[in-house]
PDB file of C-alpha atoms in Angstrom:
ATOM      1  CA  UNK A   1      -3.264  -9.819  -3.176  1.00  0.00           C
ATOM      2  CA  UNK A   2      -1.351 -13.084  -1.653  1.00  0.00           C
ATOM      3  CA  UNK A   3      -0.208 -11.671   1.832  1.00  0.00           C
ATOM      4  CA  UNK A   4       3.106 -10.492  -0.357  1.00  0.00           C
ATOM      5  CA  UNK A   5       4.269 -13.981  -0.661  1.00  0.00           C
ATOM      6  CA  UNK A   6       1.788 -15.790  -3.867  1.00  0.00           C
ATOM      7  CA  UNK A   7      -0.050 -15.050  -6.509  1.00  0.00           C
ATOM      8  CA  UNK A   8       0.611 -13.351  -9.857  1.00  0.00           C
ATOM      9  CA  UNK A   9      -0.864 -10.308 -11.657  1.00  0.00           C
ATOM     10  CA  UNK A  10      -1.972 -12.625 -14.552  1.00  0.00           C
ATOM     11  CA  UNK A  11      -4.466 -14.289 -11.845  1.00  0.00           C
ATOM     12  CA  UNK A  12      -6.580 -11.619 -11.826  1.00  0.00           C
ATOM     13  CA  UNK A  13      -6.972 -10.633 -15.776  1.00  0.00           C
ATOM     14  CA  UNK A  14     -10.654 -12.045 -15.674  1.00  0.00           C
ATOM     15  CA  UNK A  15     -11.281  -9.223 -12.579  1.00  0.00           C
ATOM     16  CA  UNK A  16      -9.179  -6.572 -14.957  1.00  0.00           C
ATOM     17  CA  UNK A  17     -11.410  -7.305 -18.321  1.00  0.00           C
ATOM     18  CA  UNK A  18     -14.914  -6.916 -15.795  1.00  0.00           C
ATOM     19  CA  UNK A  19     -13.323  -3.537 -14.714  1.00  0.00           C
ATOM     20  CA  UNK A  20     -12.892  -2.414 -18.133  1.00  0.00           C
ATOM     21  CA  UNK A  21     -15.990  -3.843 -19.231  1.00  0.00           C
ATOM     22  CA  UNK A  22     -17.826  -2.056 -16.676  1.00  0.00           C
ATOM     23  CA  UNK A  23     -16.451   1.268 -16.612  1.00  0.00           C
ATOM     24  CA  UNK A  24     -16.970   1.532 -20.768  1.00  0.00           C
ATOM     25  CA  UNK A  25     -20.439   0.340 -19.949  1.00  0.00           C
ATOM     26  CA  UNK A  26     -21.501   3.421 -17.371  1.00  0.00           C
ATOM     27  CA  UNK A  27     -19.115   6.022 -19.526  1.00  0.00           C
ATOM     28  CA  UNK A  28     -21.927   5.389 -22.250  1.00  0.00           C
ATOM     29  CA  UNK A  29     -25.249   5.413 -19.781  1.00  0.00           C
ATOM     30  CA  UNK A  30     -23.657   8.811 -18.614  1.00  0.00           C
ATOM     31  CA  UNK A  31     -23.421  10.251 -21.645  1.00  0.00           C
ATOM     32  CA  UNK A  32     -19.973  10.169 -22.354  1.00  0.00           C
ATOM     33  CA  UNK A  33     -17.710  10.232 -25.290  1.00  0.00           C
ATOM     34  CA  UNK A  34     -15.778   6.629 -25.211  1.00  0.00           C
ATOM     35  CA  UNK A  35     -12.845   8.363 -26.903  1.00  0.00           C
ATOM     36  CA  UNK A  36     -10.758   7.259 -23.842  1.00  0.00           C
ATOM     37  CA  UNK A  37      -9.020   4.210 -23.560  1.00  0.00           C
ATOM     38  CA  UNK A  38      -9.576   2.541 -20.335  1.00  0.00           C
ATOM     39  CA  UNK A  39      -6.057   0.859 -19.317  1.00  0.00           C
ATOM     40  CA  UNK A  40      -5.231  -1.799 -16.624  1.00  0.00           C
ATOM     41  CA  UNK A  41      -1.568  -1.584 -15.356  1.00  0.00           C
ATOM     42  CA  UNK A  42      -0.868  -4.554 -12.859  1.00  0.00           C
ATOM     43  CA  UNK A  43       2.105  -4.772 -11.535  1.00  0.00           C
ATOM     44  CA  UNK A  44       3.982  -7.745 -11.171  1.00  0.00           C
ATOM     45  CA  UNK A  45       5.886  -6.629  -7.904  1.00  0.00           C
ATOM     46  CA  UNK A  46       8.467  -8.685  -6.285  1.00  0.00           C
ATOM     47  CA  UNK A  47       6.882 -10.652  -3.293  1.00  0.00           C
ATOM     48  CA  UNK A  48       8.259 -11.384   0.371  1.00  0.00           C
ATOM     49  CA  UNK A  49      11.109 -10.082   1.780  1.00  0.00           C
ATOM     50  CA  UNK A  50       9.854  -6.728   2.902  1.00  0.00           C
ATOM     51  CA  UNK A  51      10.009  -4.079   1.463  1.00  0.00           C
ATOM     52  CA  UNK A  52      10.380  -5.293  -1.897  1.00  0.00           C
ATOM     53  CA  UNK A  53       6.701  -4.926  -2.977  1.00  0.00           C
ATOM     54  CA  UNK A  54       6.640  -1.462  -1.597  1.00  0.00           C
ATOM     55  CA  UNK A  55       9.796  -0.206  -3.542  1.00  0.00           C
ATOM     56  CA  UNK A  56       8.387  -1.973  -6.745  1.00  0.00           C
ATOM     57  CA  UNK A  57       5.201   0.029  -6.672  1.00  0.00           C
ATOM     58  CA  UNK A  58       6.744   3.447  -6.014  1.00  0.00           C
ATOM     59  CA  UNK A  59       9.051   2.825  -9.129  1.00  0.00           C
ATOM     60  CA  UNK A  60       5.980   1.647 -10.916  1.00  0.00           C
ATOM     61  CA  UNK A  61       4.589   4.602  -9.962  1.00  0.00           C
ATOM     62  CA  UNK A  62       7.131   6.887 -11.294  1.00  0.00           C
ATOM     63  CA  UNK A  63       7.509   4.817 -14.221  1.00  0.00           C
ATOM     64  CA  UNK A  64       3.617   5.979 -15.444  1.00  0.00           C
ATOM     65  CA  UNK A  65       4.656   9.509 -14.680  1.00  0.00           C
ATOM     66  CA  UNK A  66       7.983   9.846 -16.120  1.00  0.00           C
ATOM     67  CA  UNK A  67       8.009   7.198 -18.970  1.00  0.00           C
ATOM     68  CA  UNK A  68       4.462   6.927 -20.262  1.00  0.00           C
ATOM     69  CA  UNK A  69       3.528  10.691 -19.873  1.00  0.00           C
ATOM     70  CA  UNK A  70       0.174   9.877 -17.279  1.00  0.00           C
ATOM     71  CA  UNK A  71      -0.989  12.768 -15.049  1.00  0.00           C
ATOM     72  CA  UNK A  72      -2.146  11.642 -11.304  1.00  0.00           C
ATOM     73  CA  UNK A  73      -5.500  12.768 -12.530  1.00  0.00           C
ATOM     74  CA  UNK A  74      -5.791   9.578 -14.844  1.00  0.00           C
ATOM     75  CA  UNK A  75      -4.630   7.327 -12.436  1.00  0.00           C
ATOM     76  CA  UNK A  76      -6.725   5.549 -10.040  1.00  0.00           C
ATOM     77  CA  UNK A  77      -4.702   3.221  -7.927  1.00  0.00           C
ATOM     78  CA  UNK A  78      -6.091   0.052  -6.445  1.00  0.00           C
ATOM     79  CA  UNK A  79      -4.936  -3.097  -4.278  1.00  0.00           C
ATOM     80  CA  UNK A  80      -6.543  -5.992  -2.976  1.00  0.00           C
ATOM     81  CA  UNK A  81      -5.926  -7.777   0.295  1.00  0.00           C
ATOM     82  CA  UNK A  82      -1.934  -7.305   0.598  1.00  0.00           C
ATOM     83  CA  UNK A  83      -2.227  -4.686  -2.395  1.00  0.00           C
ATOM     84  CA  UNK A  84      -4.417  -2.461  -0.437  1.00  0.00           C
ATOM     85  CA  UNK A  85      -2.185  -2.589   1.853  1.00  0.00           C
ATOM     86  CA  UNK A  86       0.822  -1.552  -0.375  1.00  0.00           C
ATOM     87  CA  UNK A  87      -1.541   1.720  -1.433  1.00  0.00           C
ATOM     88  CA  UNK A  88      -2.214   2.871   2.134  1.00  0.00           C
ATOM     89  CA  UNK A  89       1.709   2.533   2.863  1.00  0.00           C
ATOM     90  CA  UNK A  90       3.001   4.545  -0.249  1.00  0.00           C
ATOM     91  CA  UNK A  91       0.441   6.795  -0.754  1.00  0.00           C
ATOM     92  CA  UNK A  92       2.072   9.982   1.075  1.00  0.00           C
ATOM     93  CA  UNK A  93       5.079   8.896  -1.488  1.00  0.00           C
ATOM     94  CA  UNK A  94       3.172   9.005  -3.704  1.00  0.00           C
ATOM     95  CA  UNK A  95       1.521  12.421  -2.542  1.00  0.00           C
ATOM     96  CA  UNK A  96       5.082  14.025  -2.773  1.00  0.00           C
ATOM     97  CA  UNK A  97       6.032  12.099  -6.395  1.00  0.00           C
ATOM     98  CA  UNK A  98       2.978  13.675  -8.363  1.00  0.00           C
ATOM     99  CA  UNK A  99       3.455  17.281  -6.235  1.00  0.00           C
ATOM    100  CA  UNK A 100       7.315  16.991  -7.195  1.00  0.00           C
ATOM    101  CA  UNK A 101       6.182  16.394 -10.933  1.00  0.00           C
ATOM    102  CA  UNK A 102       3.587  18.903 -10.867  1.00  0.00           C
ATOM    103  CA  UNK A 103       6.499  21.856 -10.354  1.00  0.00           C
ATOM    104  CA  UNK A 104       8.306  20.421 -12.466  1.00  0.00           C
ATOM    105  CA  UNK A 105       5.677  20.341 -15.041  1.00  0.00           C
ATOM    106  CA  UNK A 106       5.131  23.880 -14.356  1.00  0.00           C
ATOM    107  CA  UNK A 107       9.217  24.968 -14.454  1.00  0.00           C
ATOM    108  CA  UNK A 108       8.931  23.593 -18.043  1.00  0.00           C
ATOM    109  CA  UNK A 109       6.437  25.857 -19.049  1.00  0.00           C
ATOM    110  CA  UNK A 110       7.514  28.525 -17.748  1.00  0.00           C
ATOM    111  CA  UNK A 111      10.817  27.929 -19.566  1.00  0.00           C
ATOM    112  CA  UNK A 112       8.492  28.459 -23.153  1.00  0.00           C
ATOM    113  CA  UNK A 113       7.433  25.182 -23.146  1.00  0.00           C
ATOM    114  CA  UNK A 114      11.139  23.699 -23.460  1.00  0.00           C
ATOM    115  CA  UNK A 115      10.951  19.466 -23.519  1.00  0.00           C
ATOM    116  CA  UNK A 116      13.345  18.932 -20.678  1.00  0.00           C
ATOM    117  CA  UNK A 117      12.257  14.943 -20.251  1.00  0.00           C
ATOM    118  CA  UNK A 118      14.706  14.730 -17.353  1.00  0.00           C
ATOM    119  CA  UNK A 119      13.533  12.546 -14.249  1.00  0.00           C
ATOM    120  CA  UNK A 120      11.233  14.060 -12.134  1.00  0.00           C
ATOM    121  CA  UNK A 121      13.449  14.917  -8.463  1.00  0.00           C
ATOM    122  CA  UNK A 122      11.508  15.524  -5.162  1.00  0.00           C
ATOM    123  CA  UNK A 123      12.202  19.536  -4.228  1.00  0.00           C
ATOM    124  CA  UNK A 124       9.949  19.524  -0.847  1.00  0.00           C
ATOM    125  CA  UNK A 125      10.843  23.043   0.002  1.00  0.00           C
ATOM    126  CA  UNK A 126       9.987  23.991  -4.130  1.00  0.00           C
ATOM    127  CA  UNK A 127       7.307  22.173  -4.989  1.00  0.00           C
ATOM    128  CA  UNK A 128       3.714  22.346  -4.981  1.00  0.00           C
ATOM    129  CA  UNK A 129       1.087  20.133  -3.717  1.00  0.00           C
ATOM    130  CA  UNK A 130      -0.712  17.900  -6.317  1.00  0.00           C
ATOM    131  CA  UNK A 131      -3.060  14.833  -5.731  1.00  0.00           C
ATOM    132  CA  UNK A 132      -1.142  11.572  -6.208  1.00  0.00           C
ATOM    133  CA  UNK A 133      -4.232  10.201  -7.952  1.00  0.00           C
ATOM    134  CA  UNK A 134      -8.346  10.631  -9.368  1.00  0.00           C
ATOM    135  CA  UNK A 135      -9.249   7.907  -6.734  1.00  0.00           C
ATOM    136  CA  UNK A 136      -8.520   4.759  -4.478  1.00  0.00           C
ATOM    137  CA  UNK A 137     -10.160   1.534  -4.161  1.00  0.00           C
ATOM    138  CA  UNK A 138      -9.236  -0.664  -1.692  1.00  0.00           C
ATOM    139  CA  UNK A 139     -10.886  -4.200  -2.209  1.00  0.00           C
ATOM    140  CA  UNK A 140     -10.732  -6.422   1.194  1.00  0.00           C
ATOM    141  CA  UNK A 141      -7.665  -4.643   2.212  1.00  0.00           C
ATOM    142  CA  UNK A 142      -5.263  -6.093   4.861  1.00  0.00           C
ATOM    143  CA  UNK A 143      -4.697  -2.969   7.098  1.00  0.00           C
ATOM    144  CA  UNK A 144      -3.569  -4.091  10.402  1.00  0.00           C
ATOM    145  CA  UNK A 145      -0.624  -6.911  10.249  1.00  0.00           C
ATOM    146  CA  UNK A 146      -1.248  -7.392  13.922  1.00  0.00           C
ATOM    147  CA  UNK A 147      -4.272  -8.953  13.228  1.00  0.00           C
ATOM    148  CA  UNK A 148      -6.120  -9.171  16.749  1.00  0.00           C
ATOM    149  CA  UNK A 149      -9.230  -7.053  16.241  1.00  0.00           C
ATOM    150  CA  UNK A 150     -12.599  -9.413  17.322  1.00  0.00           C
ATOM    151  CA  UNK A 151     -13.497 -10.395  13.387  1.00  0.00           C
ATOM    152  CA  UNK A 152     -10.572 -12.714  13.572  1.00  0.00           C
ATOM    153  CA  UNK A 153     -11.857 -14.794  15.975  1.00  0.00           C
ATOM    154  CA  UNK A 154     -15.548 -14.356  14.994  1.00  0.00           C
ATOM    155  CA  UNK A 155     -14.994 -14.447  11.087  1.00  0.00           C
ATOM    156  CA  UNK A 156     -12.104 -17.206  10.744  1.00  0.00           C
ATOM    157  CA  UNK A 157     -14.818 -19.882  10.167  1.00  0.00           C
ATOM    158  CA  UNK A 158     -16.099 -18.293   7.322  1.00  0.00           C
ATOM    159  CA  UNK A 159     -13.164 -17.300   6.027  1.00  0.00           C
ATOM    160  CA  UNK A 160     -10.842 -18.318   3.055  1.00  0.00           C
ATOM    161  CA  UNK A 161      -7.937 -19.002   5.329  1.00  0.00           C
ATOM    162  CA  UNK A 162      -7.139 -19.540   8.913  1.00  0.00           C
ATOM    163  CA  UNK A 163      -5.670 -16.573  11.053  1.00  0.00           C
ATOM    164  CA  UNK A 164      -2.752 -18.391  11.800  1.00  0.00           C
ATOM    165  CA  UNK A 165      -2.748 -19.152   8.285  1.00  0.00           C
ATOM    166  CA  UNK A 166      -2.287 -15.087   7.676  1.00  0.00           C
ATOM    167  CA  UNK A 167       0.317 -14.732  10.422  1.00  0.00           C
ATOM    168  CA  UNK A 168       2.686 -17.303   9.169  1.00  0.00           C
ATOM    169  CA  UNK A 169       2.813 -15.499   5.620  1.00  0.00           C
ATOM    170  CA  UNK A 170       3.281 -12.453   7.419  1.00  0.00           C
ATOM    171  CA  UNK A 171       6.472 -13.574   9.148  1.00  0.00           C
ATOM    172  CA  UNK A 172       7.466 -14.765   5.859  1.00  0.00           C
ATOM    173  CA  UNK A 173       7.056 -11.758   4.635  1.00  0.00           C
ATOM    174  CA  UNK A 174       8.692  -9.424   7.667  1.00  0.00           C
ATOM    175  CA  UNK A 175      11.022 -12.250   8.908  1.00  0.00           C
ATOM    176  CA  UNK A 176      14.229  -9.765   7.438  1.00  0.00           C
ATOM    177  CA  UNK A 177      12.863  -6.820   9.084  1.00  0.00           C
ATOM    178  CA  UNK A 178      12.085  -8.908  12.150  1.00  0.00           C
ATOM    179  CA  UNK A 179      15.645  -9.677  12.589  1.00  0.00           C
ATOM    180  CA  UNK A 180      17.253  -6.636  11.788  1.00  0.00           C
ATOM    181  CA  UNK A 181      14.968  -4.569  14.265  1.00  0.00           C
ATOM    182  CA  UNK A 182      15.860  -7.366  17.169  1.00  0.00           C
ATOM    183  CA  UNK A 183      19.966  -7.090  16.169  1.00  0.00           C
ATOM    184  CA  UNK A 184      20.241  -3.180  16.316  1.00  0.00           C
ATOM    185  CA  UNK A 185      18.126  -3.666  19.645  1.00  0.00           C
ATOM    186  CA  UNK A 186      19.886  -6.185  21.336  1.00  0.00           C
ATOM    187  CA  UNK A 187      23.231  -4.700  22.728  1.00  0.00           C
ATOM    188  CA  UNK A 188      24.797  -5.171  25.752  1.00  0.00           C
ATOM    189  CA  UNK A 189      22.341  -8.140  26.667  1.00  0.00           C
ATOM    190  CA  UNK A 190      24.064 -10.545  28.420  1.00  0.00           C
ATOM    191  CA  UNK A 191      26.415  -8.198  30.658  1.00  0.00           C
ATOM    192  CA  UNK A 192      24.125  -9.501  33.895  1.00  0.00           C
ATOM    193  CA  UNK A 193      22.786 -12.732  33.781  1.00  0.00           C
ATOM    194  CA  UNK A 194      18.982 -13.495  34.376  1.00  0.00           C
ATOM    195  CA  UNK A 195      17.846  -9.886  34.342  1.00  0.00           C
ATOM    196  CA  UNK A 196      19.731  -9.093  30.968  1.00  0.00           C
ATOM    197  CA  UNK A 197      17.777 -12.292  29.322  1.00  0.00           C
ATOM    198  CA  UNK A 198      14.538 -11.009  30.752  1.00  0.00           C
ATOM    199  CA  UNK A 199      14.898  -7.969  29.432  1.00  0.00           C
ATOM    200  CA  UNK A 200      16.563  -9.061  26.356  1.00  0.00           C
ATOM    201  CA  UNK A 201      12.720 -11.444  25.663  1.00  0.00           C
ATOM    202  CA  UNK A 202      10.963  -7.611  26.672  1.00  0.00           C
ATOM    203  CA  UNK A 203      13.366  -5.670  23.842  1.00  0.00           C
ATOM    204  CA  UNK A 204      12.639  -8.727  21.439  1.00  0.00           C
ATOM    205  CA  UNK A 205       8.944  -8.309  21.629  1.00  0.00           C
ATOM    206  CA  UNK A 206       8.986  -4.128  22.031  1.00  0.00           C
ATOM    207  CA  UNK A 207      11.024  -4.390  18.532  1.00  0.00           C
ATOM    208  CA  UNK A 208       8.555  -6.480  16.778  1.00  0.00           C
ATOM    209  CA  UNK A 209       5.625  -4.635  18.096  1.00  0.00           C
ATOM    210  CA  UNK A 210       6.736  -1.454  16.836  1.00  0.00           C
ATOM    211  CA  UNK A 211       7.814  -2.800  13.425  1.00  0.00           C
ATOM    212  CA  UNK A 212       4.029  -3.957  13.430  1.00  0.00           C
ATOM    213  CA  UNK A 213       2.509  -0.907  14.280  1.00  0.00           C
ATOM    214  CA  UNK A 214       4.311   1.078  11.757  1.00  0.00           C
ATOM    215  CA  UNK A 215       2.720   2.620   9.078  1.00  0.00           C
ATOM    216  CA  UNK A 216       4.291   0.932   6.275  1.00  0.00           C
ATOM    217  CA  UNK A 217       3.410  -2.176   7.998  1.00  0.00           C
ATOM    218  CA  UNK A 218      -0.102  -1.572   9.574  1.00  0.00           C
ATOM    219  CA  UNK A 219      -1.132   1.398   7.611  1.00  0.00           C
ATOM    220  CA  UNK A 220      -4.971   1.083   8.848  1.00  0.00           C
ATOM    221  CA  UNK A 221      -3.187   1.951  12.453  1.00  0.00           C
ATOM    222  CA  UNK A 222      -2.784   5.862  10.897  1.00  0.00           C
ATOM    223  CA  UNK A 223      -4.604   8.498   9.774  1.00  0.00           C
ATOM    224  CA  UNK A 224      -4.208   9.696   6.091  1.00  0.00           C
ATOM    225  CA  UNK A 225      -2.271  12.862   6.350  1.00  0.00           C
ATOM    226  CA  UNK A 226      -4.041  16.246   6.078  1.00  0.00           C
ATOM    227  CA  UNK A 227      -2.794  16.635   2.294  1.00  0.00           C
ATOM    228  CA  UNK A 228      -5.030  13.265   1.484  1.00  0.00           C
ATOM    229  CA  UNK A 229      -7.812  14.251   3.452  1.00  0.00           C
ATOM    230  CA  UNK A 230      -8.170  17.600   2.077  1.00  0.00           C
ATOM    231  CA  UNK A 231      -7.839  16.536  -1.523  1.00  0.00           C
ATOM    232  CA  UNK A 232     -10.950  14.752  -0.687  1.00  0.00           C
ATOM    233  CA  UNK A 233      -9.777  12.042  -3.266  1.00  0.00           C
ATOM    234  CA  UNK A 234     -12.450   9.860  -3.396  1.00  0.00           C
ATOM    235  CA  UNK A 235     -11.747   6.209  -1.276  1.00  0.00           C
ATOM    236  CA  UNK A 236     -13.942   3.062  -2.423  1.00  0.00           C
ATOM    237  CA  UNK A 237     -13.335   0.199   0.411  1.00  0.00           C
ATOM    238  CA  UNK A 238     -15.026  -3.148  -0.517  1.00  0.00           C
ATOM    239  CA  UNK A 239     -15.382  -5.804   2.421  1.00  0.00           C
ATOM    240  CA  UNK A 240     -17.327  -8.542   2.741  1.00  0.00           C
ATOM    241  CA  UNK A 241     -19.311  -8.825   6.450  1.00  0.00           C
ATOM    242  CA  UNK A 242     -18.073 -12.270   7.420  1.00  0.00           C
ATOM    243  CA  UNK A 243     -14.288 -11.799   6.532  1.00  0.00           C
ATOM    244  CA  UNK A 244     -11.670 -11.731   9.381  1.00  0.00           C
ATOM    245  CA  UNK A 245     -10.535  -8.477   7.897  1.00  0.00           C
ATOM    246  CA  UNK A 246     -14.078  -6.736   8.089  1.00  0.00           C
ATOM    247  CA  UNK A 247     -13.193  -4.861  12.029  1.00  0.00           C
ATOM    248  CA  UNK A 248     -10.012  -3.493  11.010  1.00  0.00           C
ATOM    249  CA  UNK A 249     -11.674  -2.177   7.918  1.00  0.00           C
ATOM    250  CA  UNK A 250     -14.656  -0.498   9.866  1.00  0.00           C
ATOM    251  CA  UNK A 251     -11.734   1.065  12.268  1.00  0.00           C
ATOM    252  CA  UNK A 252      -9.864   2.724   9.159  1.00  0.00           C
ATOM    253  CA  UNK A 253     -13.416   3.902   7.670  1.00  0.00           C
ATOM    254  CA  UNK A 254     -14.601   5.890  10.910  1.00  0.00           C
TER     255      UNK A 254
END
């Protein structure tokens, strides 16, 4: 969490120990064997410019995979406020990491079991599907960067921060992508005069809008793909009823 631009992973560690603590706890009322370590990996991703956080947690990602031997299946991924965010935007990355280490799992055995540790490479046409994960939790999740859905307004009171609080992090945060969508769709402005400016402010605004509406922007804005949605991996969303975030949460849900 931070909006990408503050906080550290070692500010949540008290919220990591209560996961652990909890999750041993209901493994024993179930019944089962605690002969499984429960581990938390937080990542300490690089914050603003995007899409720094973004590249950091696919690498993560493939770090767990490739380096420390983990199967999607023991991996639930989570992110709160900004990092729930991050998981909704990588996720179909994610979808085709695990499927692309899945077949190449299965190559290796059927090559007798040889221990070919080389770096798992994404075969699309090859490969076949696998779950990126056992489950998601989102935990106040920041879906929509345009930020404009009724809770904003009605919920800023209540709130931890102001809405235009949220939006200046979140230029702060796009202000590279801001300017490189508005350079590579500004040519040939100023050939008329008046008109050219007017539609050069029109352009300006079209090109942020869009950036904001894209999915690895505003991923609440999309639909998970069919791939997620069949794998019916199970989604936990936490949000509280008087945050500003609470309509755009209830929009993603249904």
């Amino acid at each position: 969490g931070g909006a990408y631009c503050m906080f550290h992973a070692e500010h949540f560690q008290y919220f990591f120990k209560q996961i652990i603590g909890s999750s041993s706890s209901k493994k024993a009322e179930r019944g089962y064997r605690n002969n499984e370590n429960i581990c938390v990996f937080a990542l300490e991703y690089r914050l603003e410019p995007y899409p720094s956080a973004l590249e950091d947690a696919i690498h993560a990602y493939k770090w767990l995979l490739n380096s420390e031997g983990y199967k999607p299946d023991q991996i639930v991924i989570s992110g709160d406020s900004a990092g729930g965010n991050a998981v909704l935007a990588i996720i179909d990355e994610l979808t085709e990491i695990a499927s692309a280490a899945a077949t190449h799992q299965q190559r290796v055995n059927d090559n007798n079991g040889s221990n070919n540790k080389d770096e798992i490479n994404i075969d699309t046409k090859q490969q076949q599907r696998q779950n990126p994960c056992r489950g998601i939790m989102l935990i106040s999740p920041w879906l929509d960067m345009n930020m404009n859905t009724p809770s904003y307004q009605l919920n800023e009171k209540y709130d931890l921060f102001k809405r235009e609080t949220v939006i200046f992090w979140r230029n702060i945060y796009l202000s590279n992508a801001f300017k490189k969508k508005l350079t590579t769709s500004s040519t040939a402005i100023f050939i008329e005069e008046g008109k050219k400016a007017t539609e050069n402010q029109d352009r300006q605004k079209n090109s942020q809008q869009s950036l904001l509406n894209s999915k690895l922007i505003s991923p609440g804005l999309h639909k998970l793909t069919p791939e997620i949605t069949a794998s019916k991996i199970p989604i936990l969303i936490l949000v509280g009823g008087k945050e500003m975030f609470v309509d755009d949460t209830i929009r993603f849900q249904e």
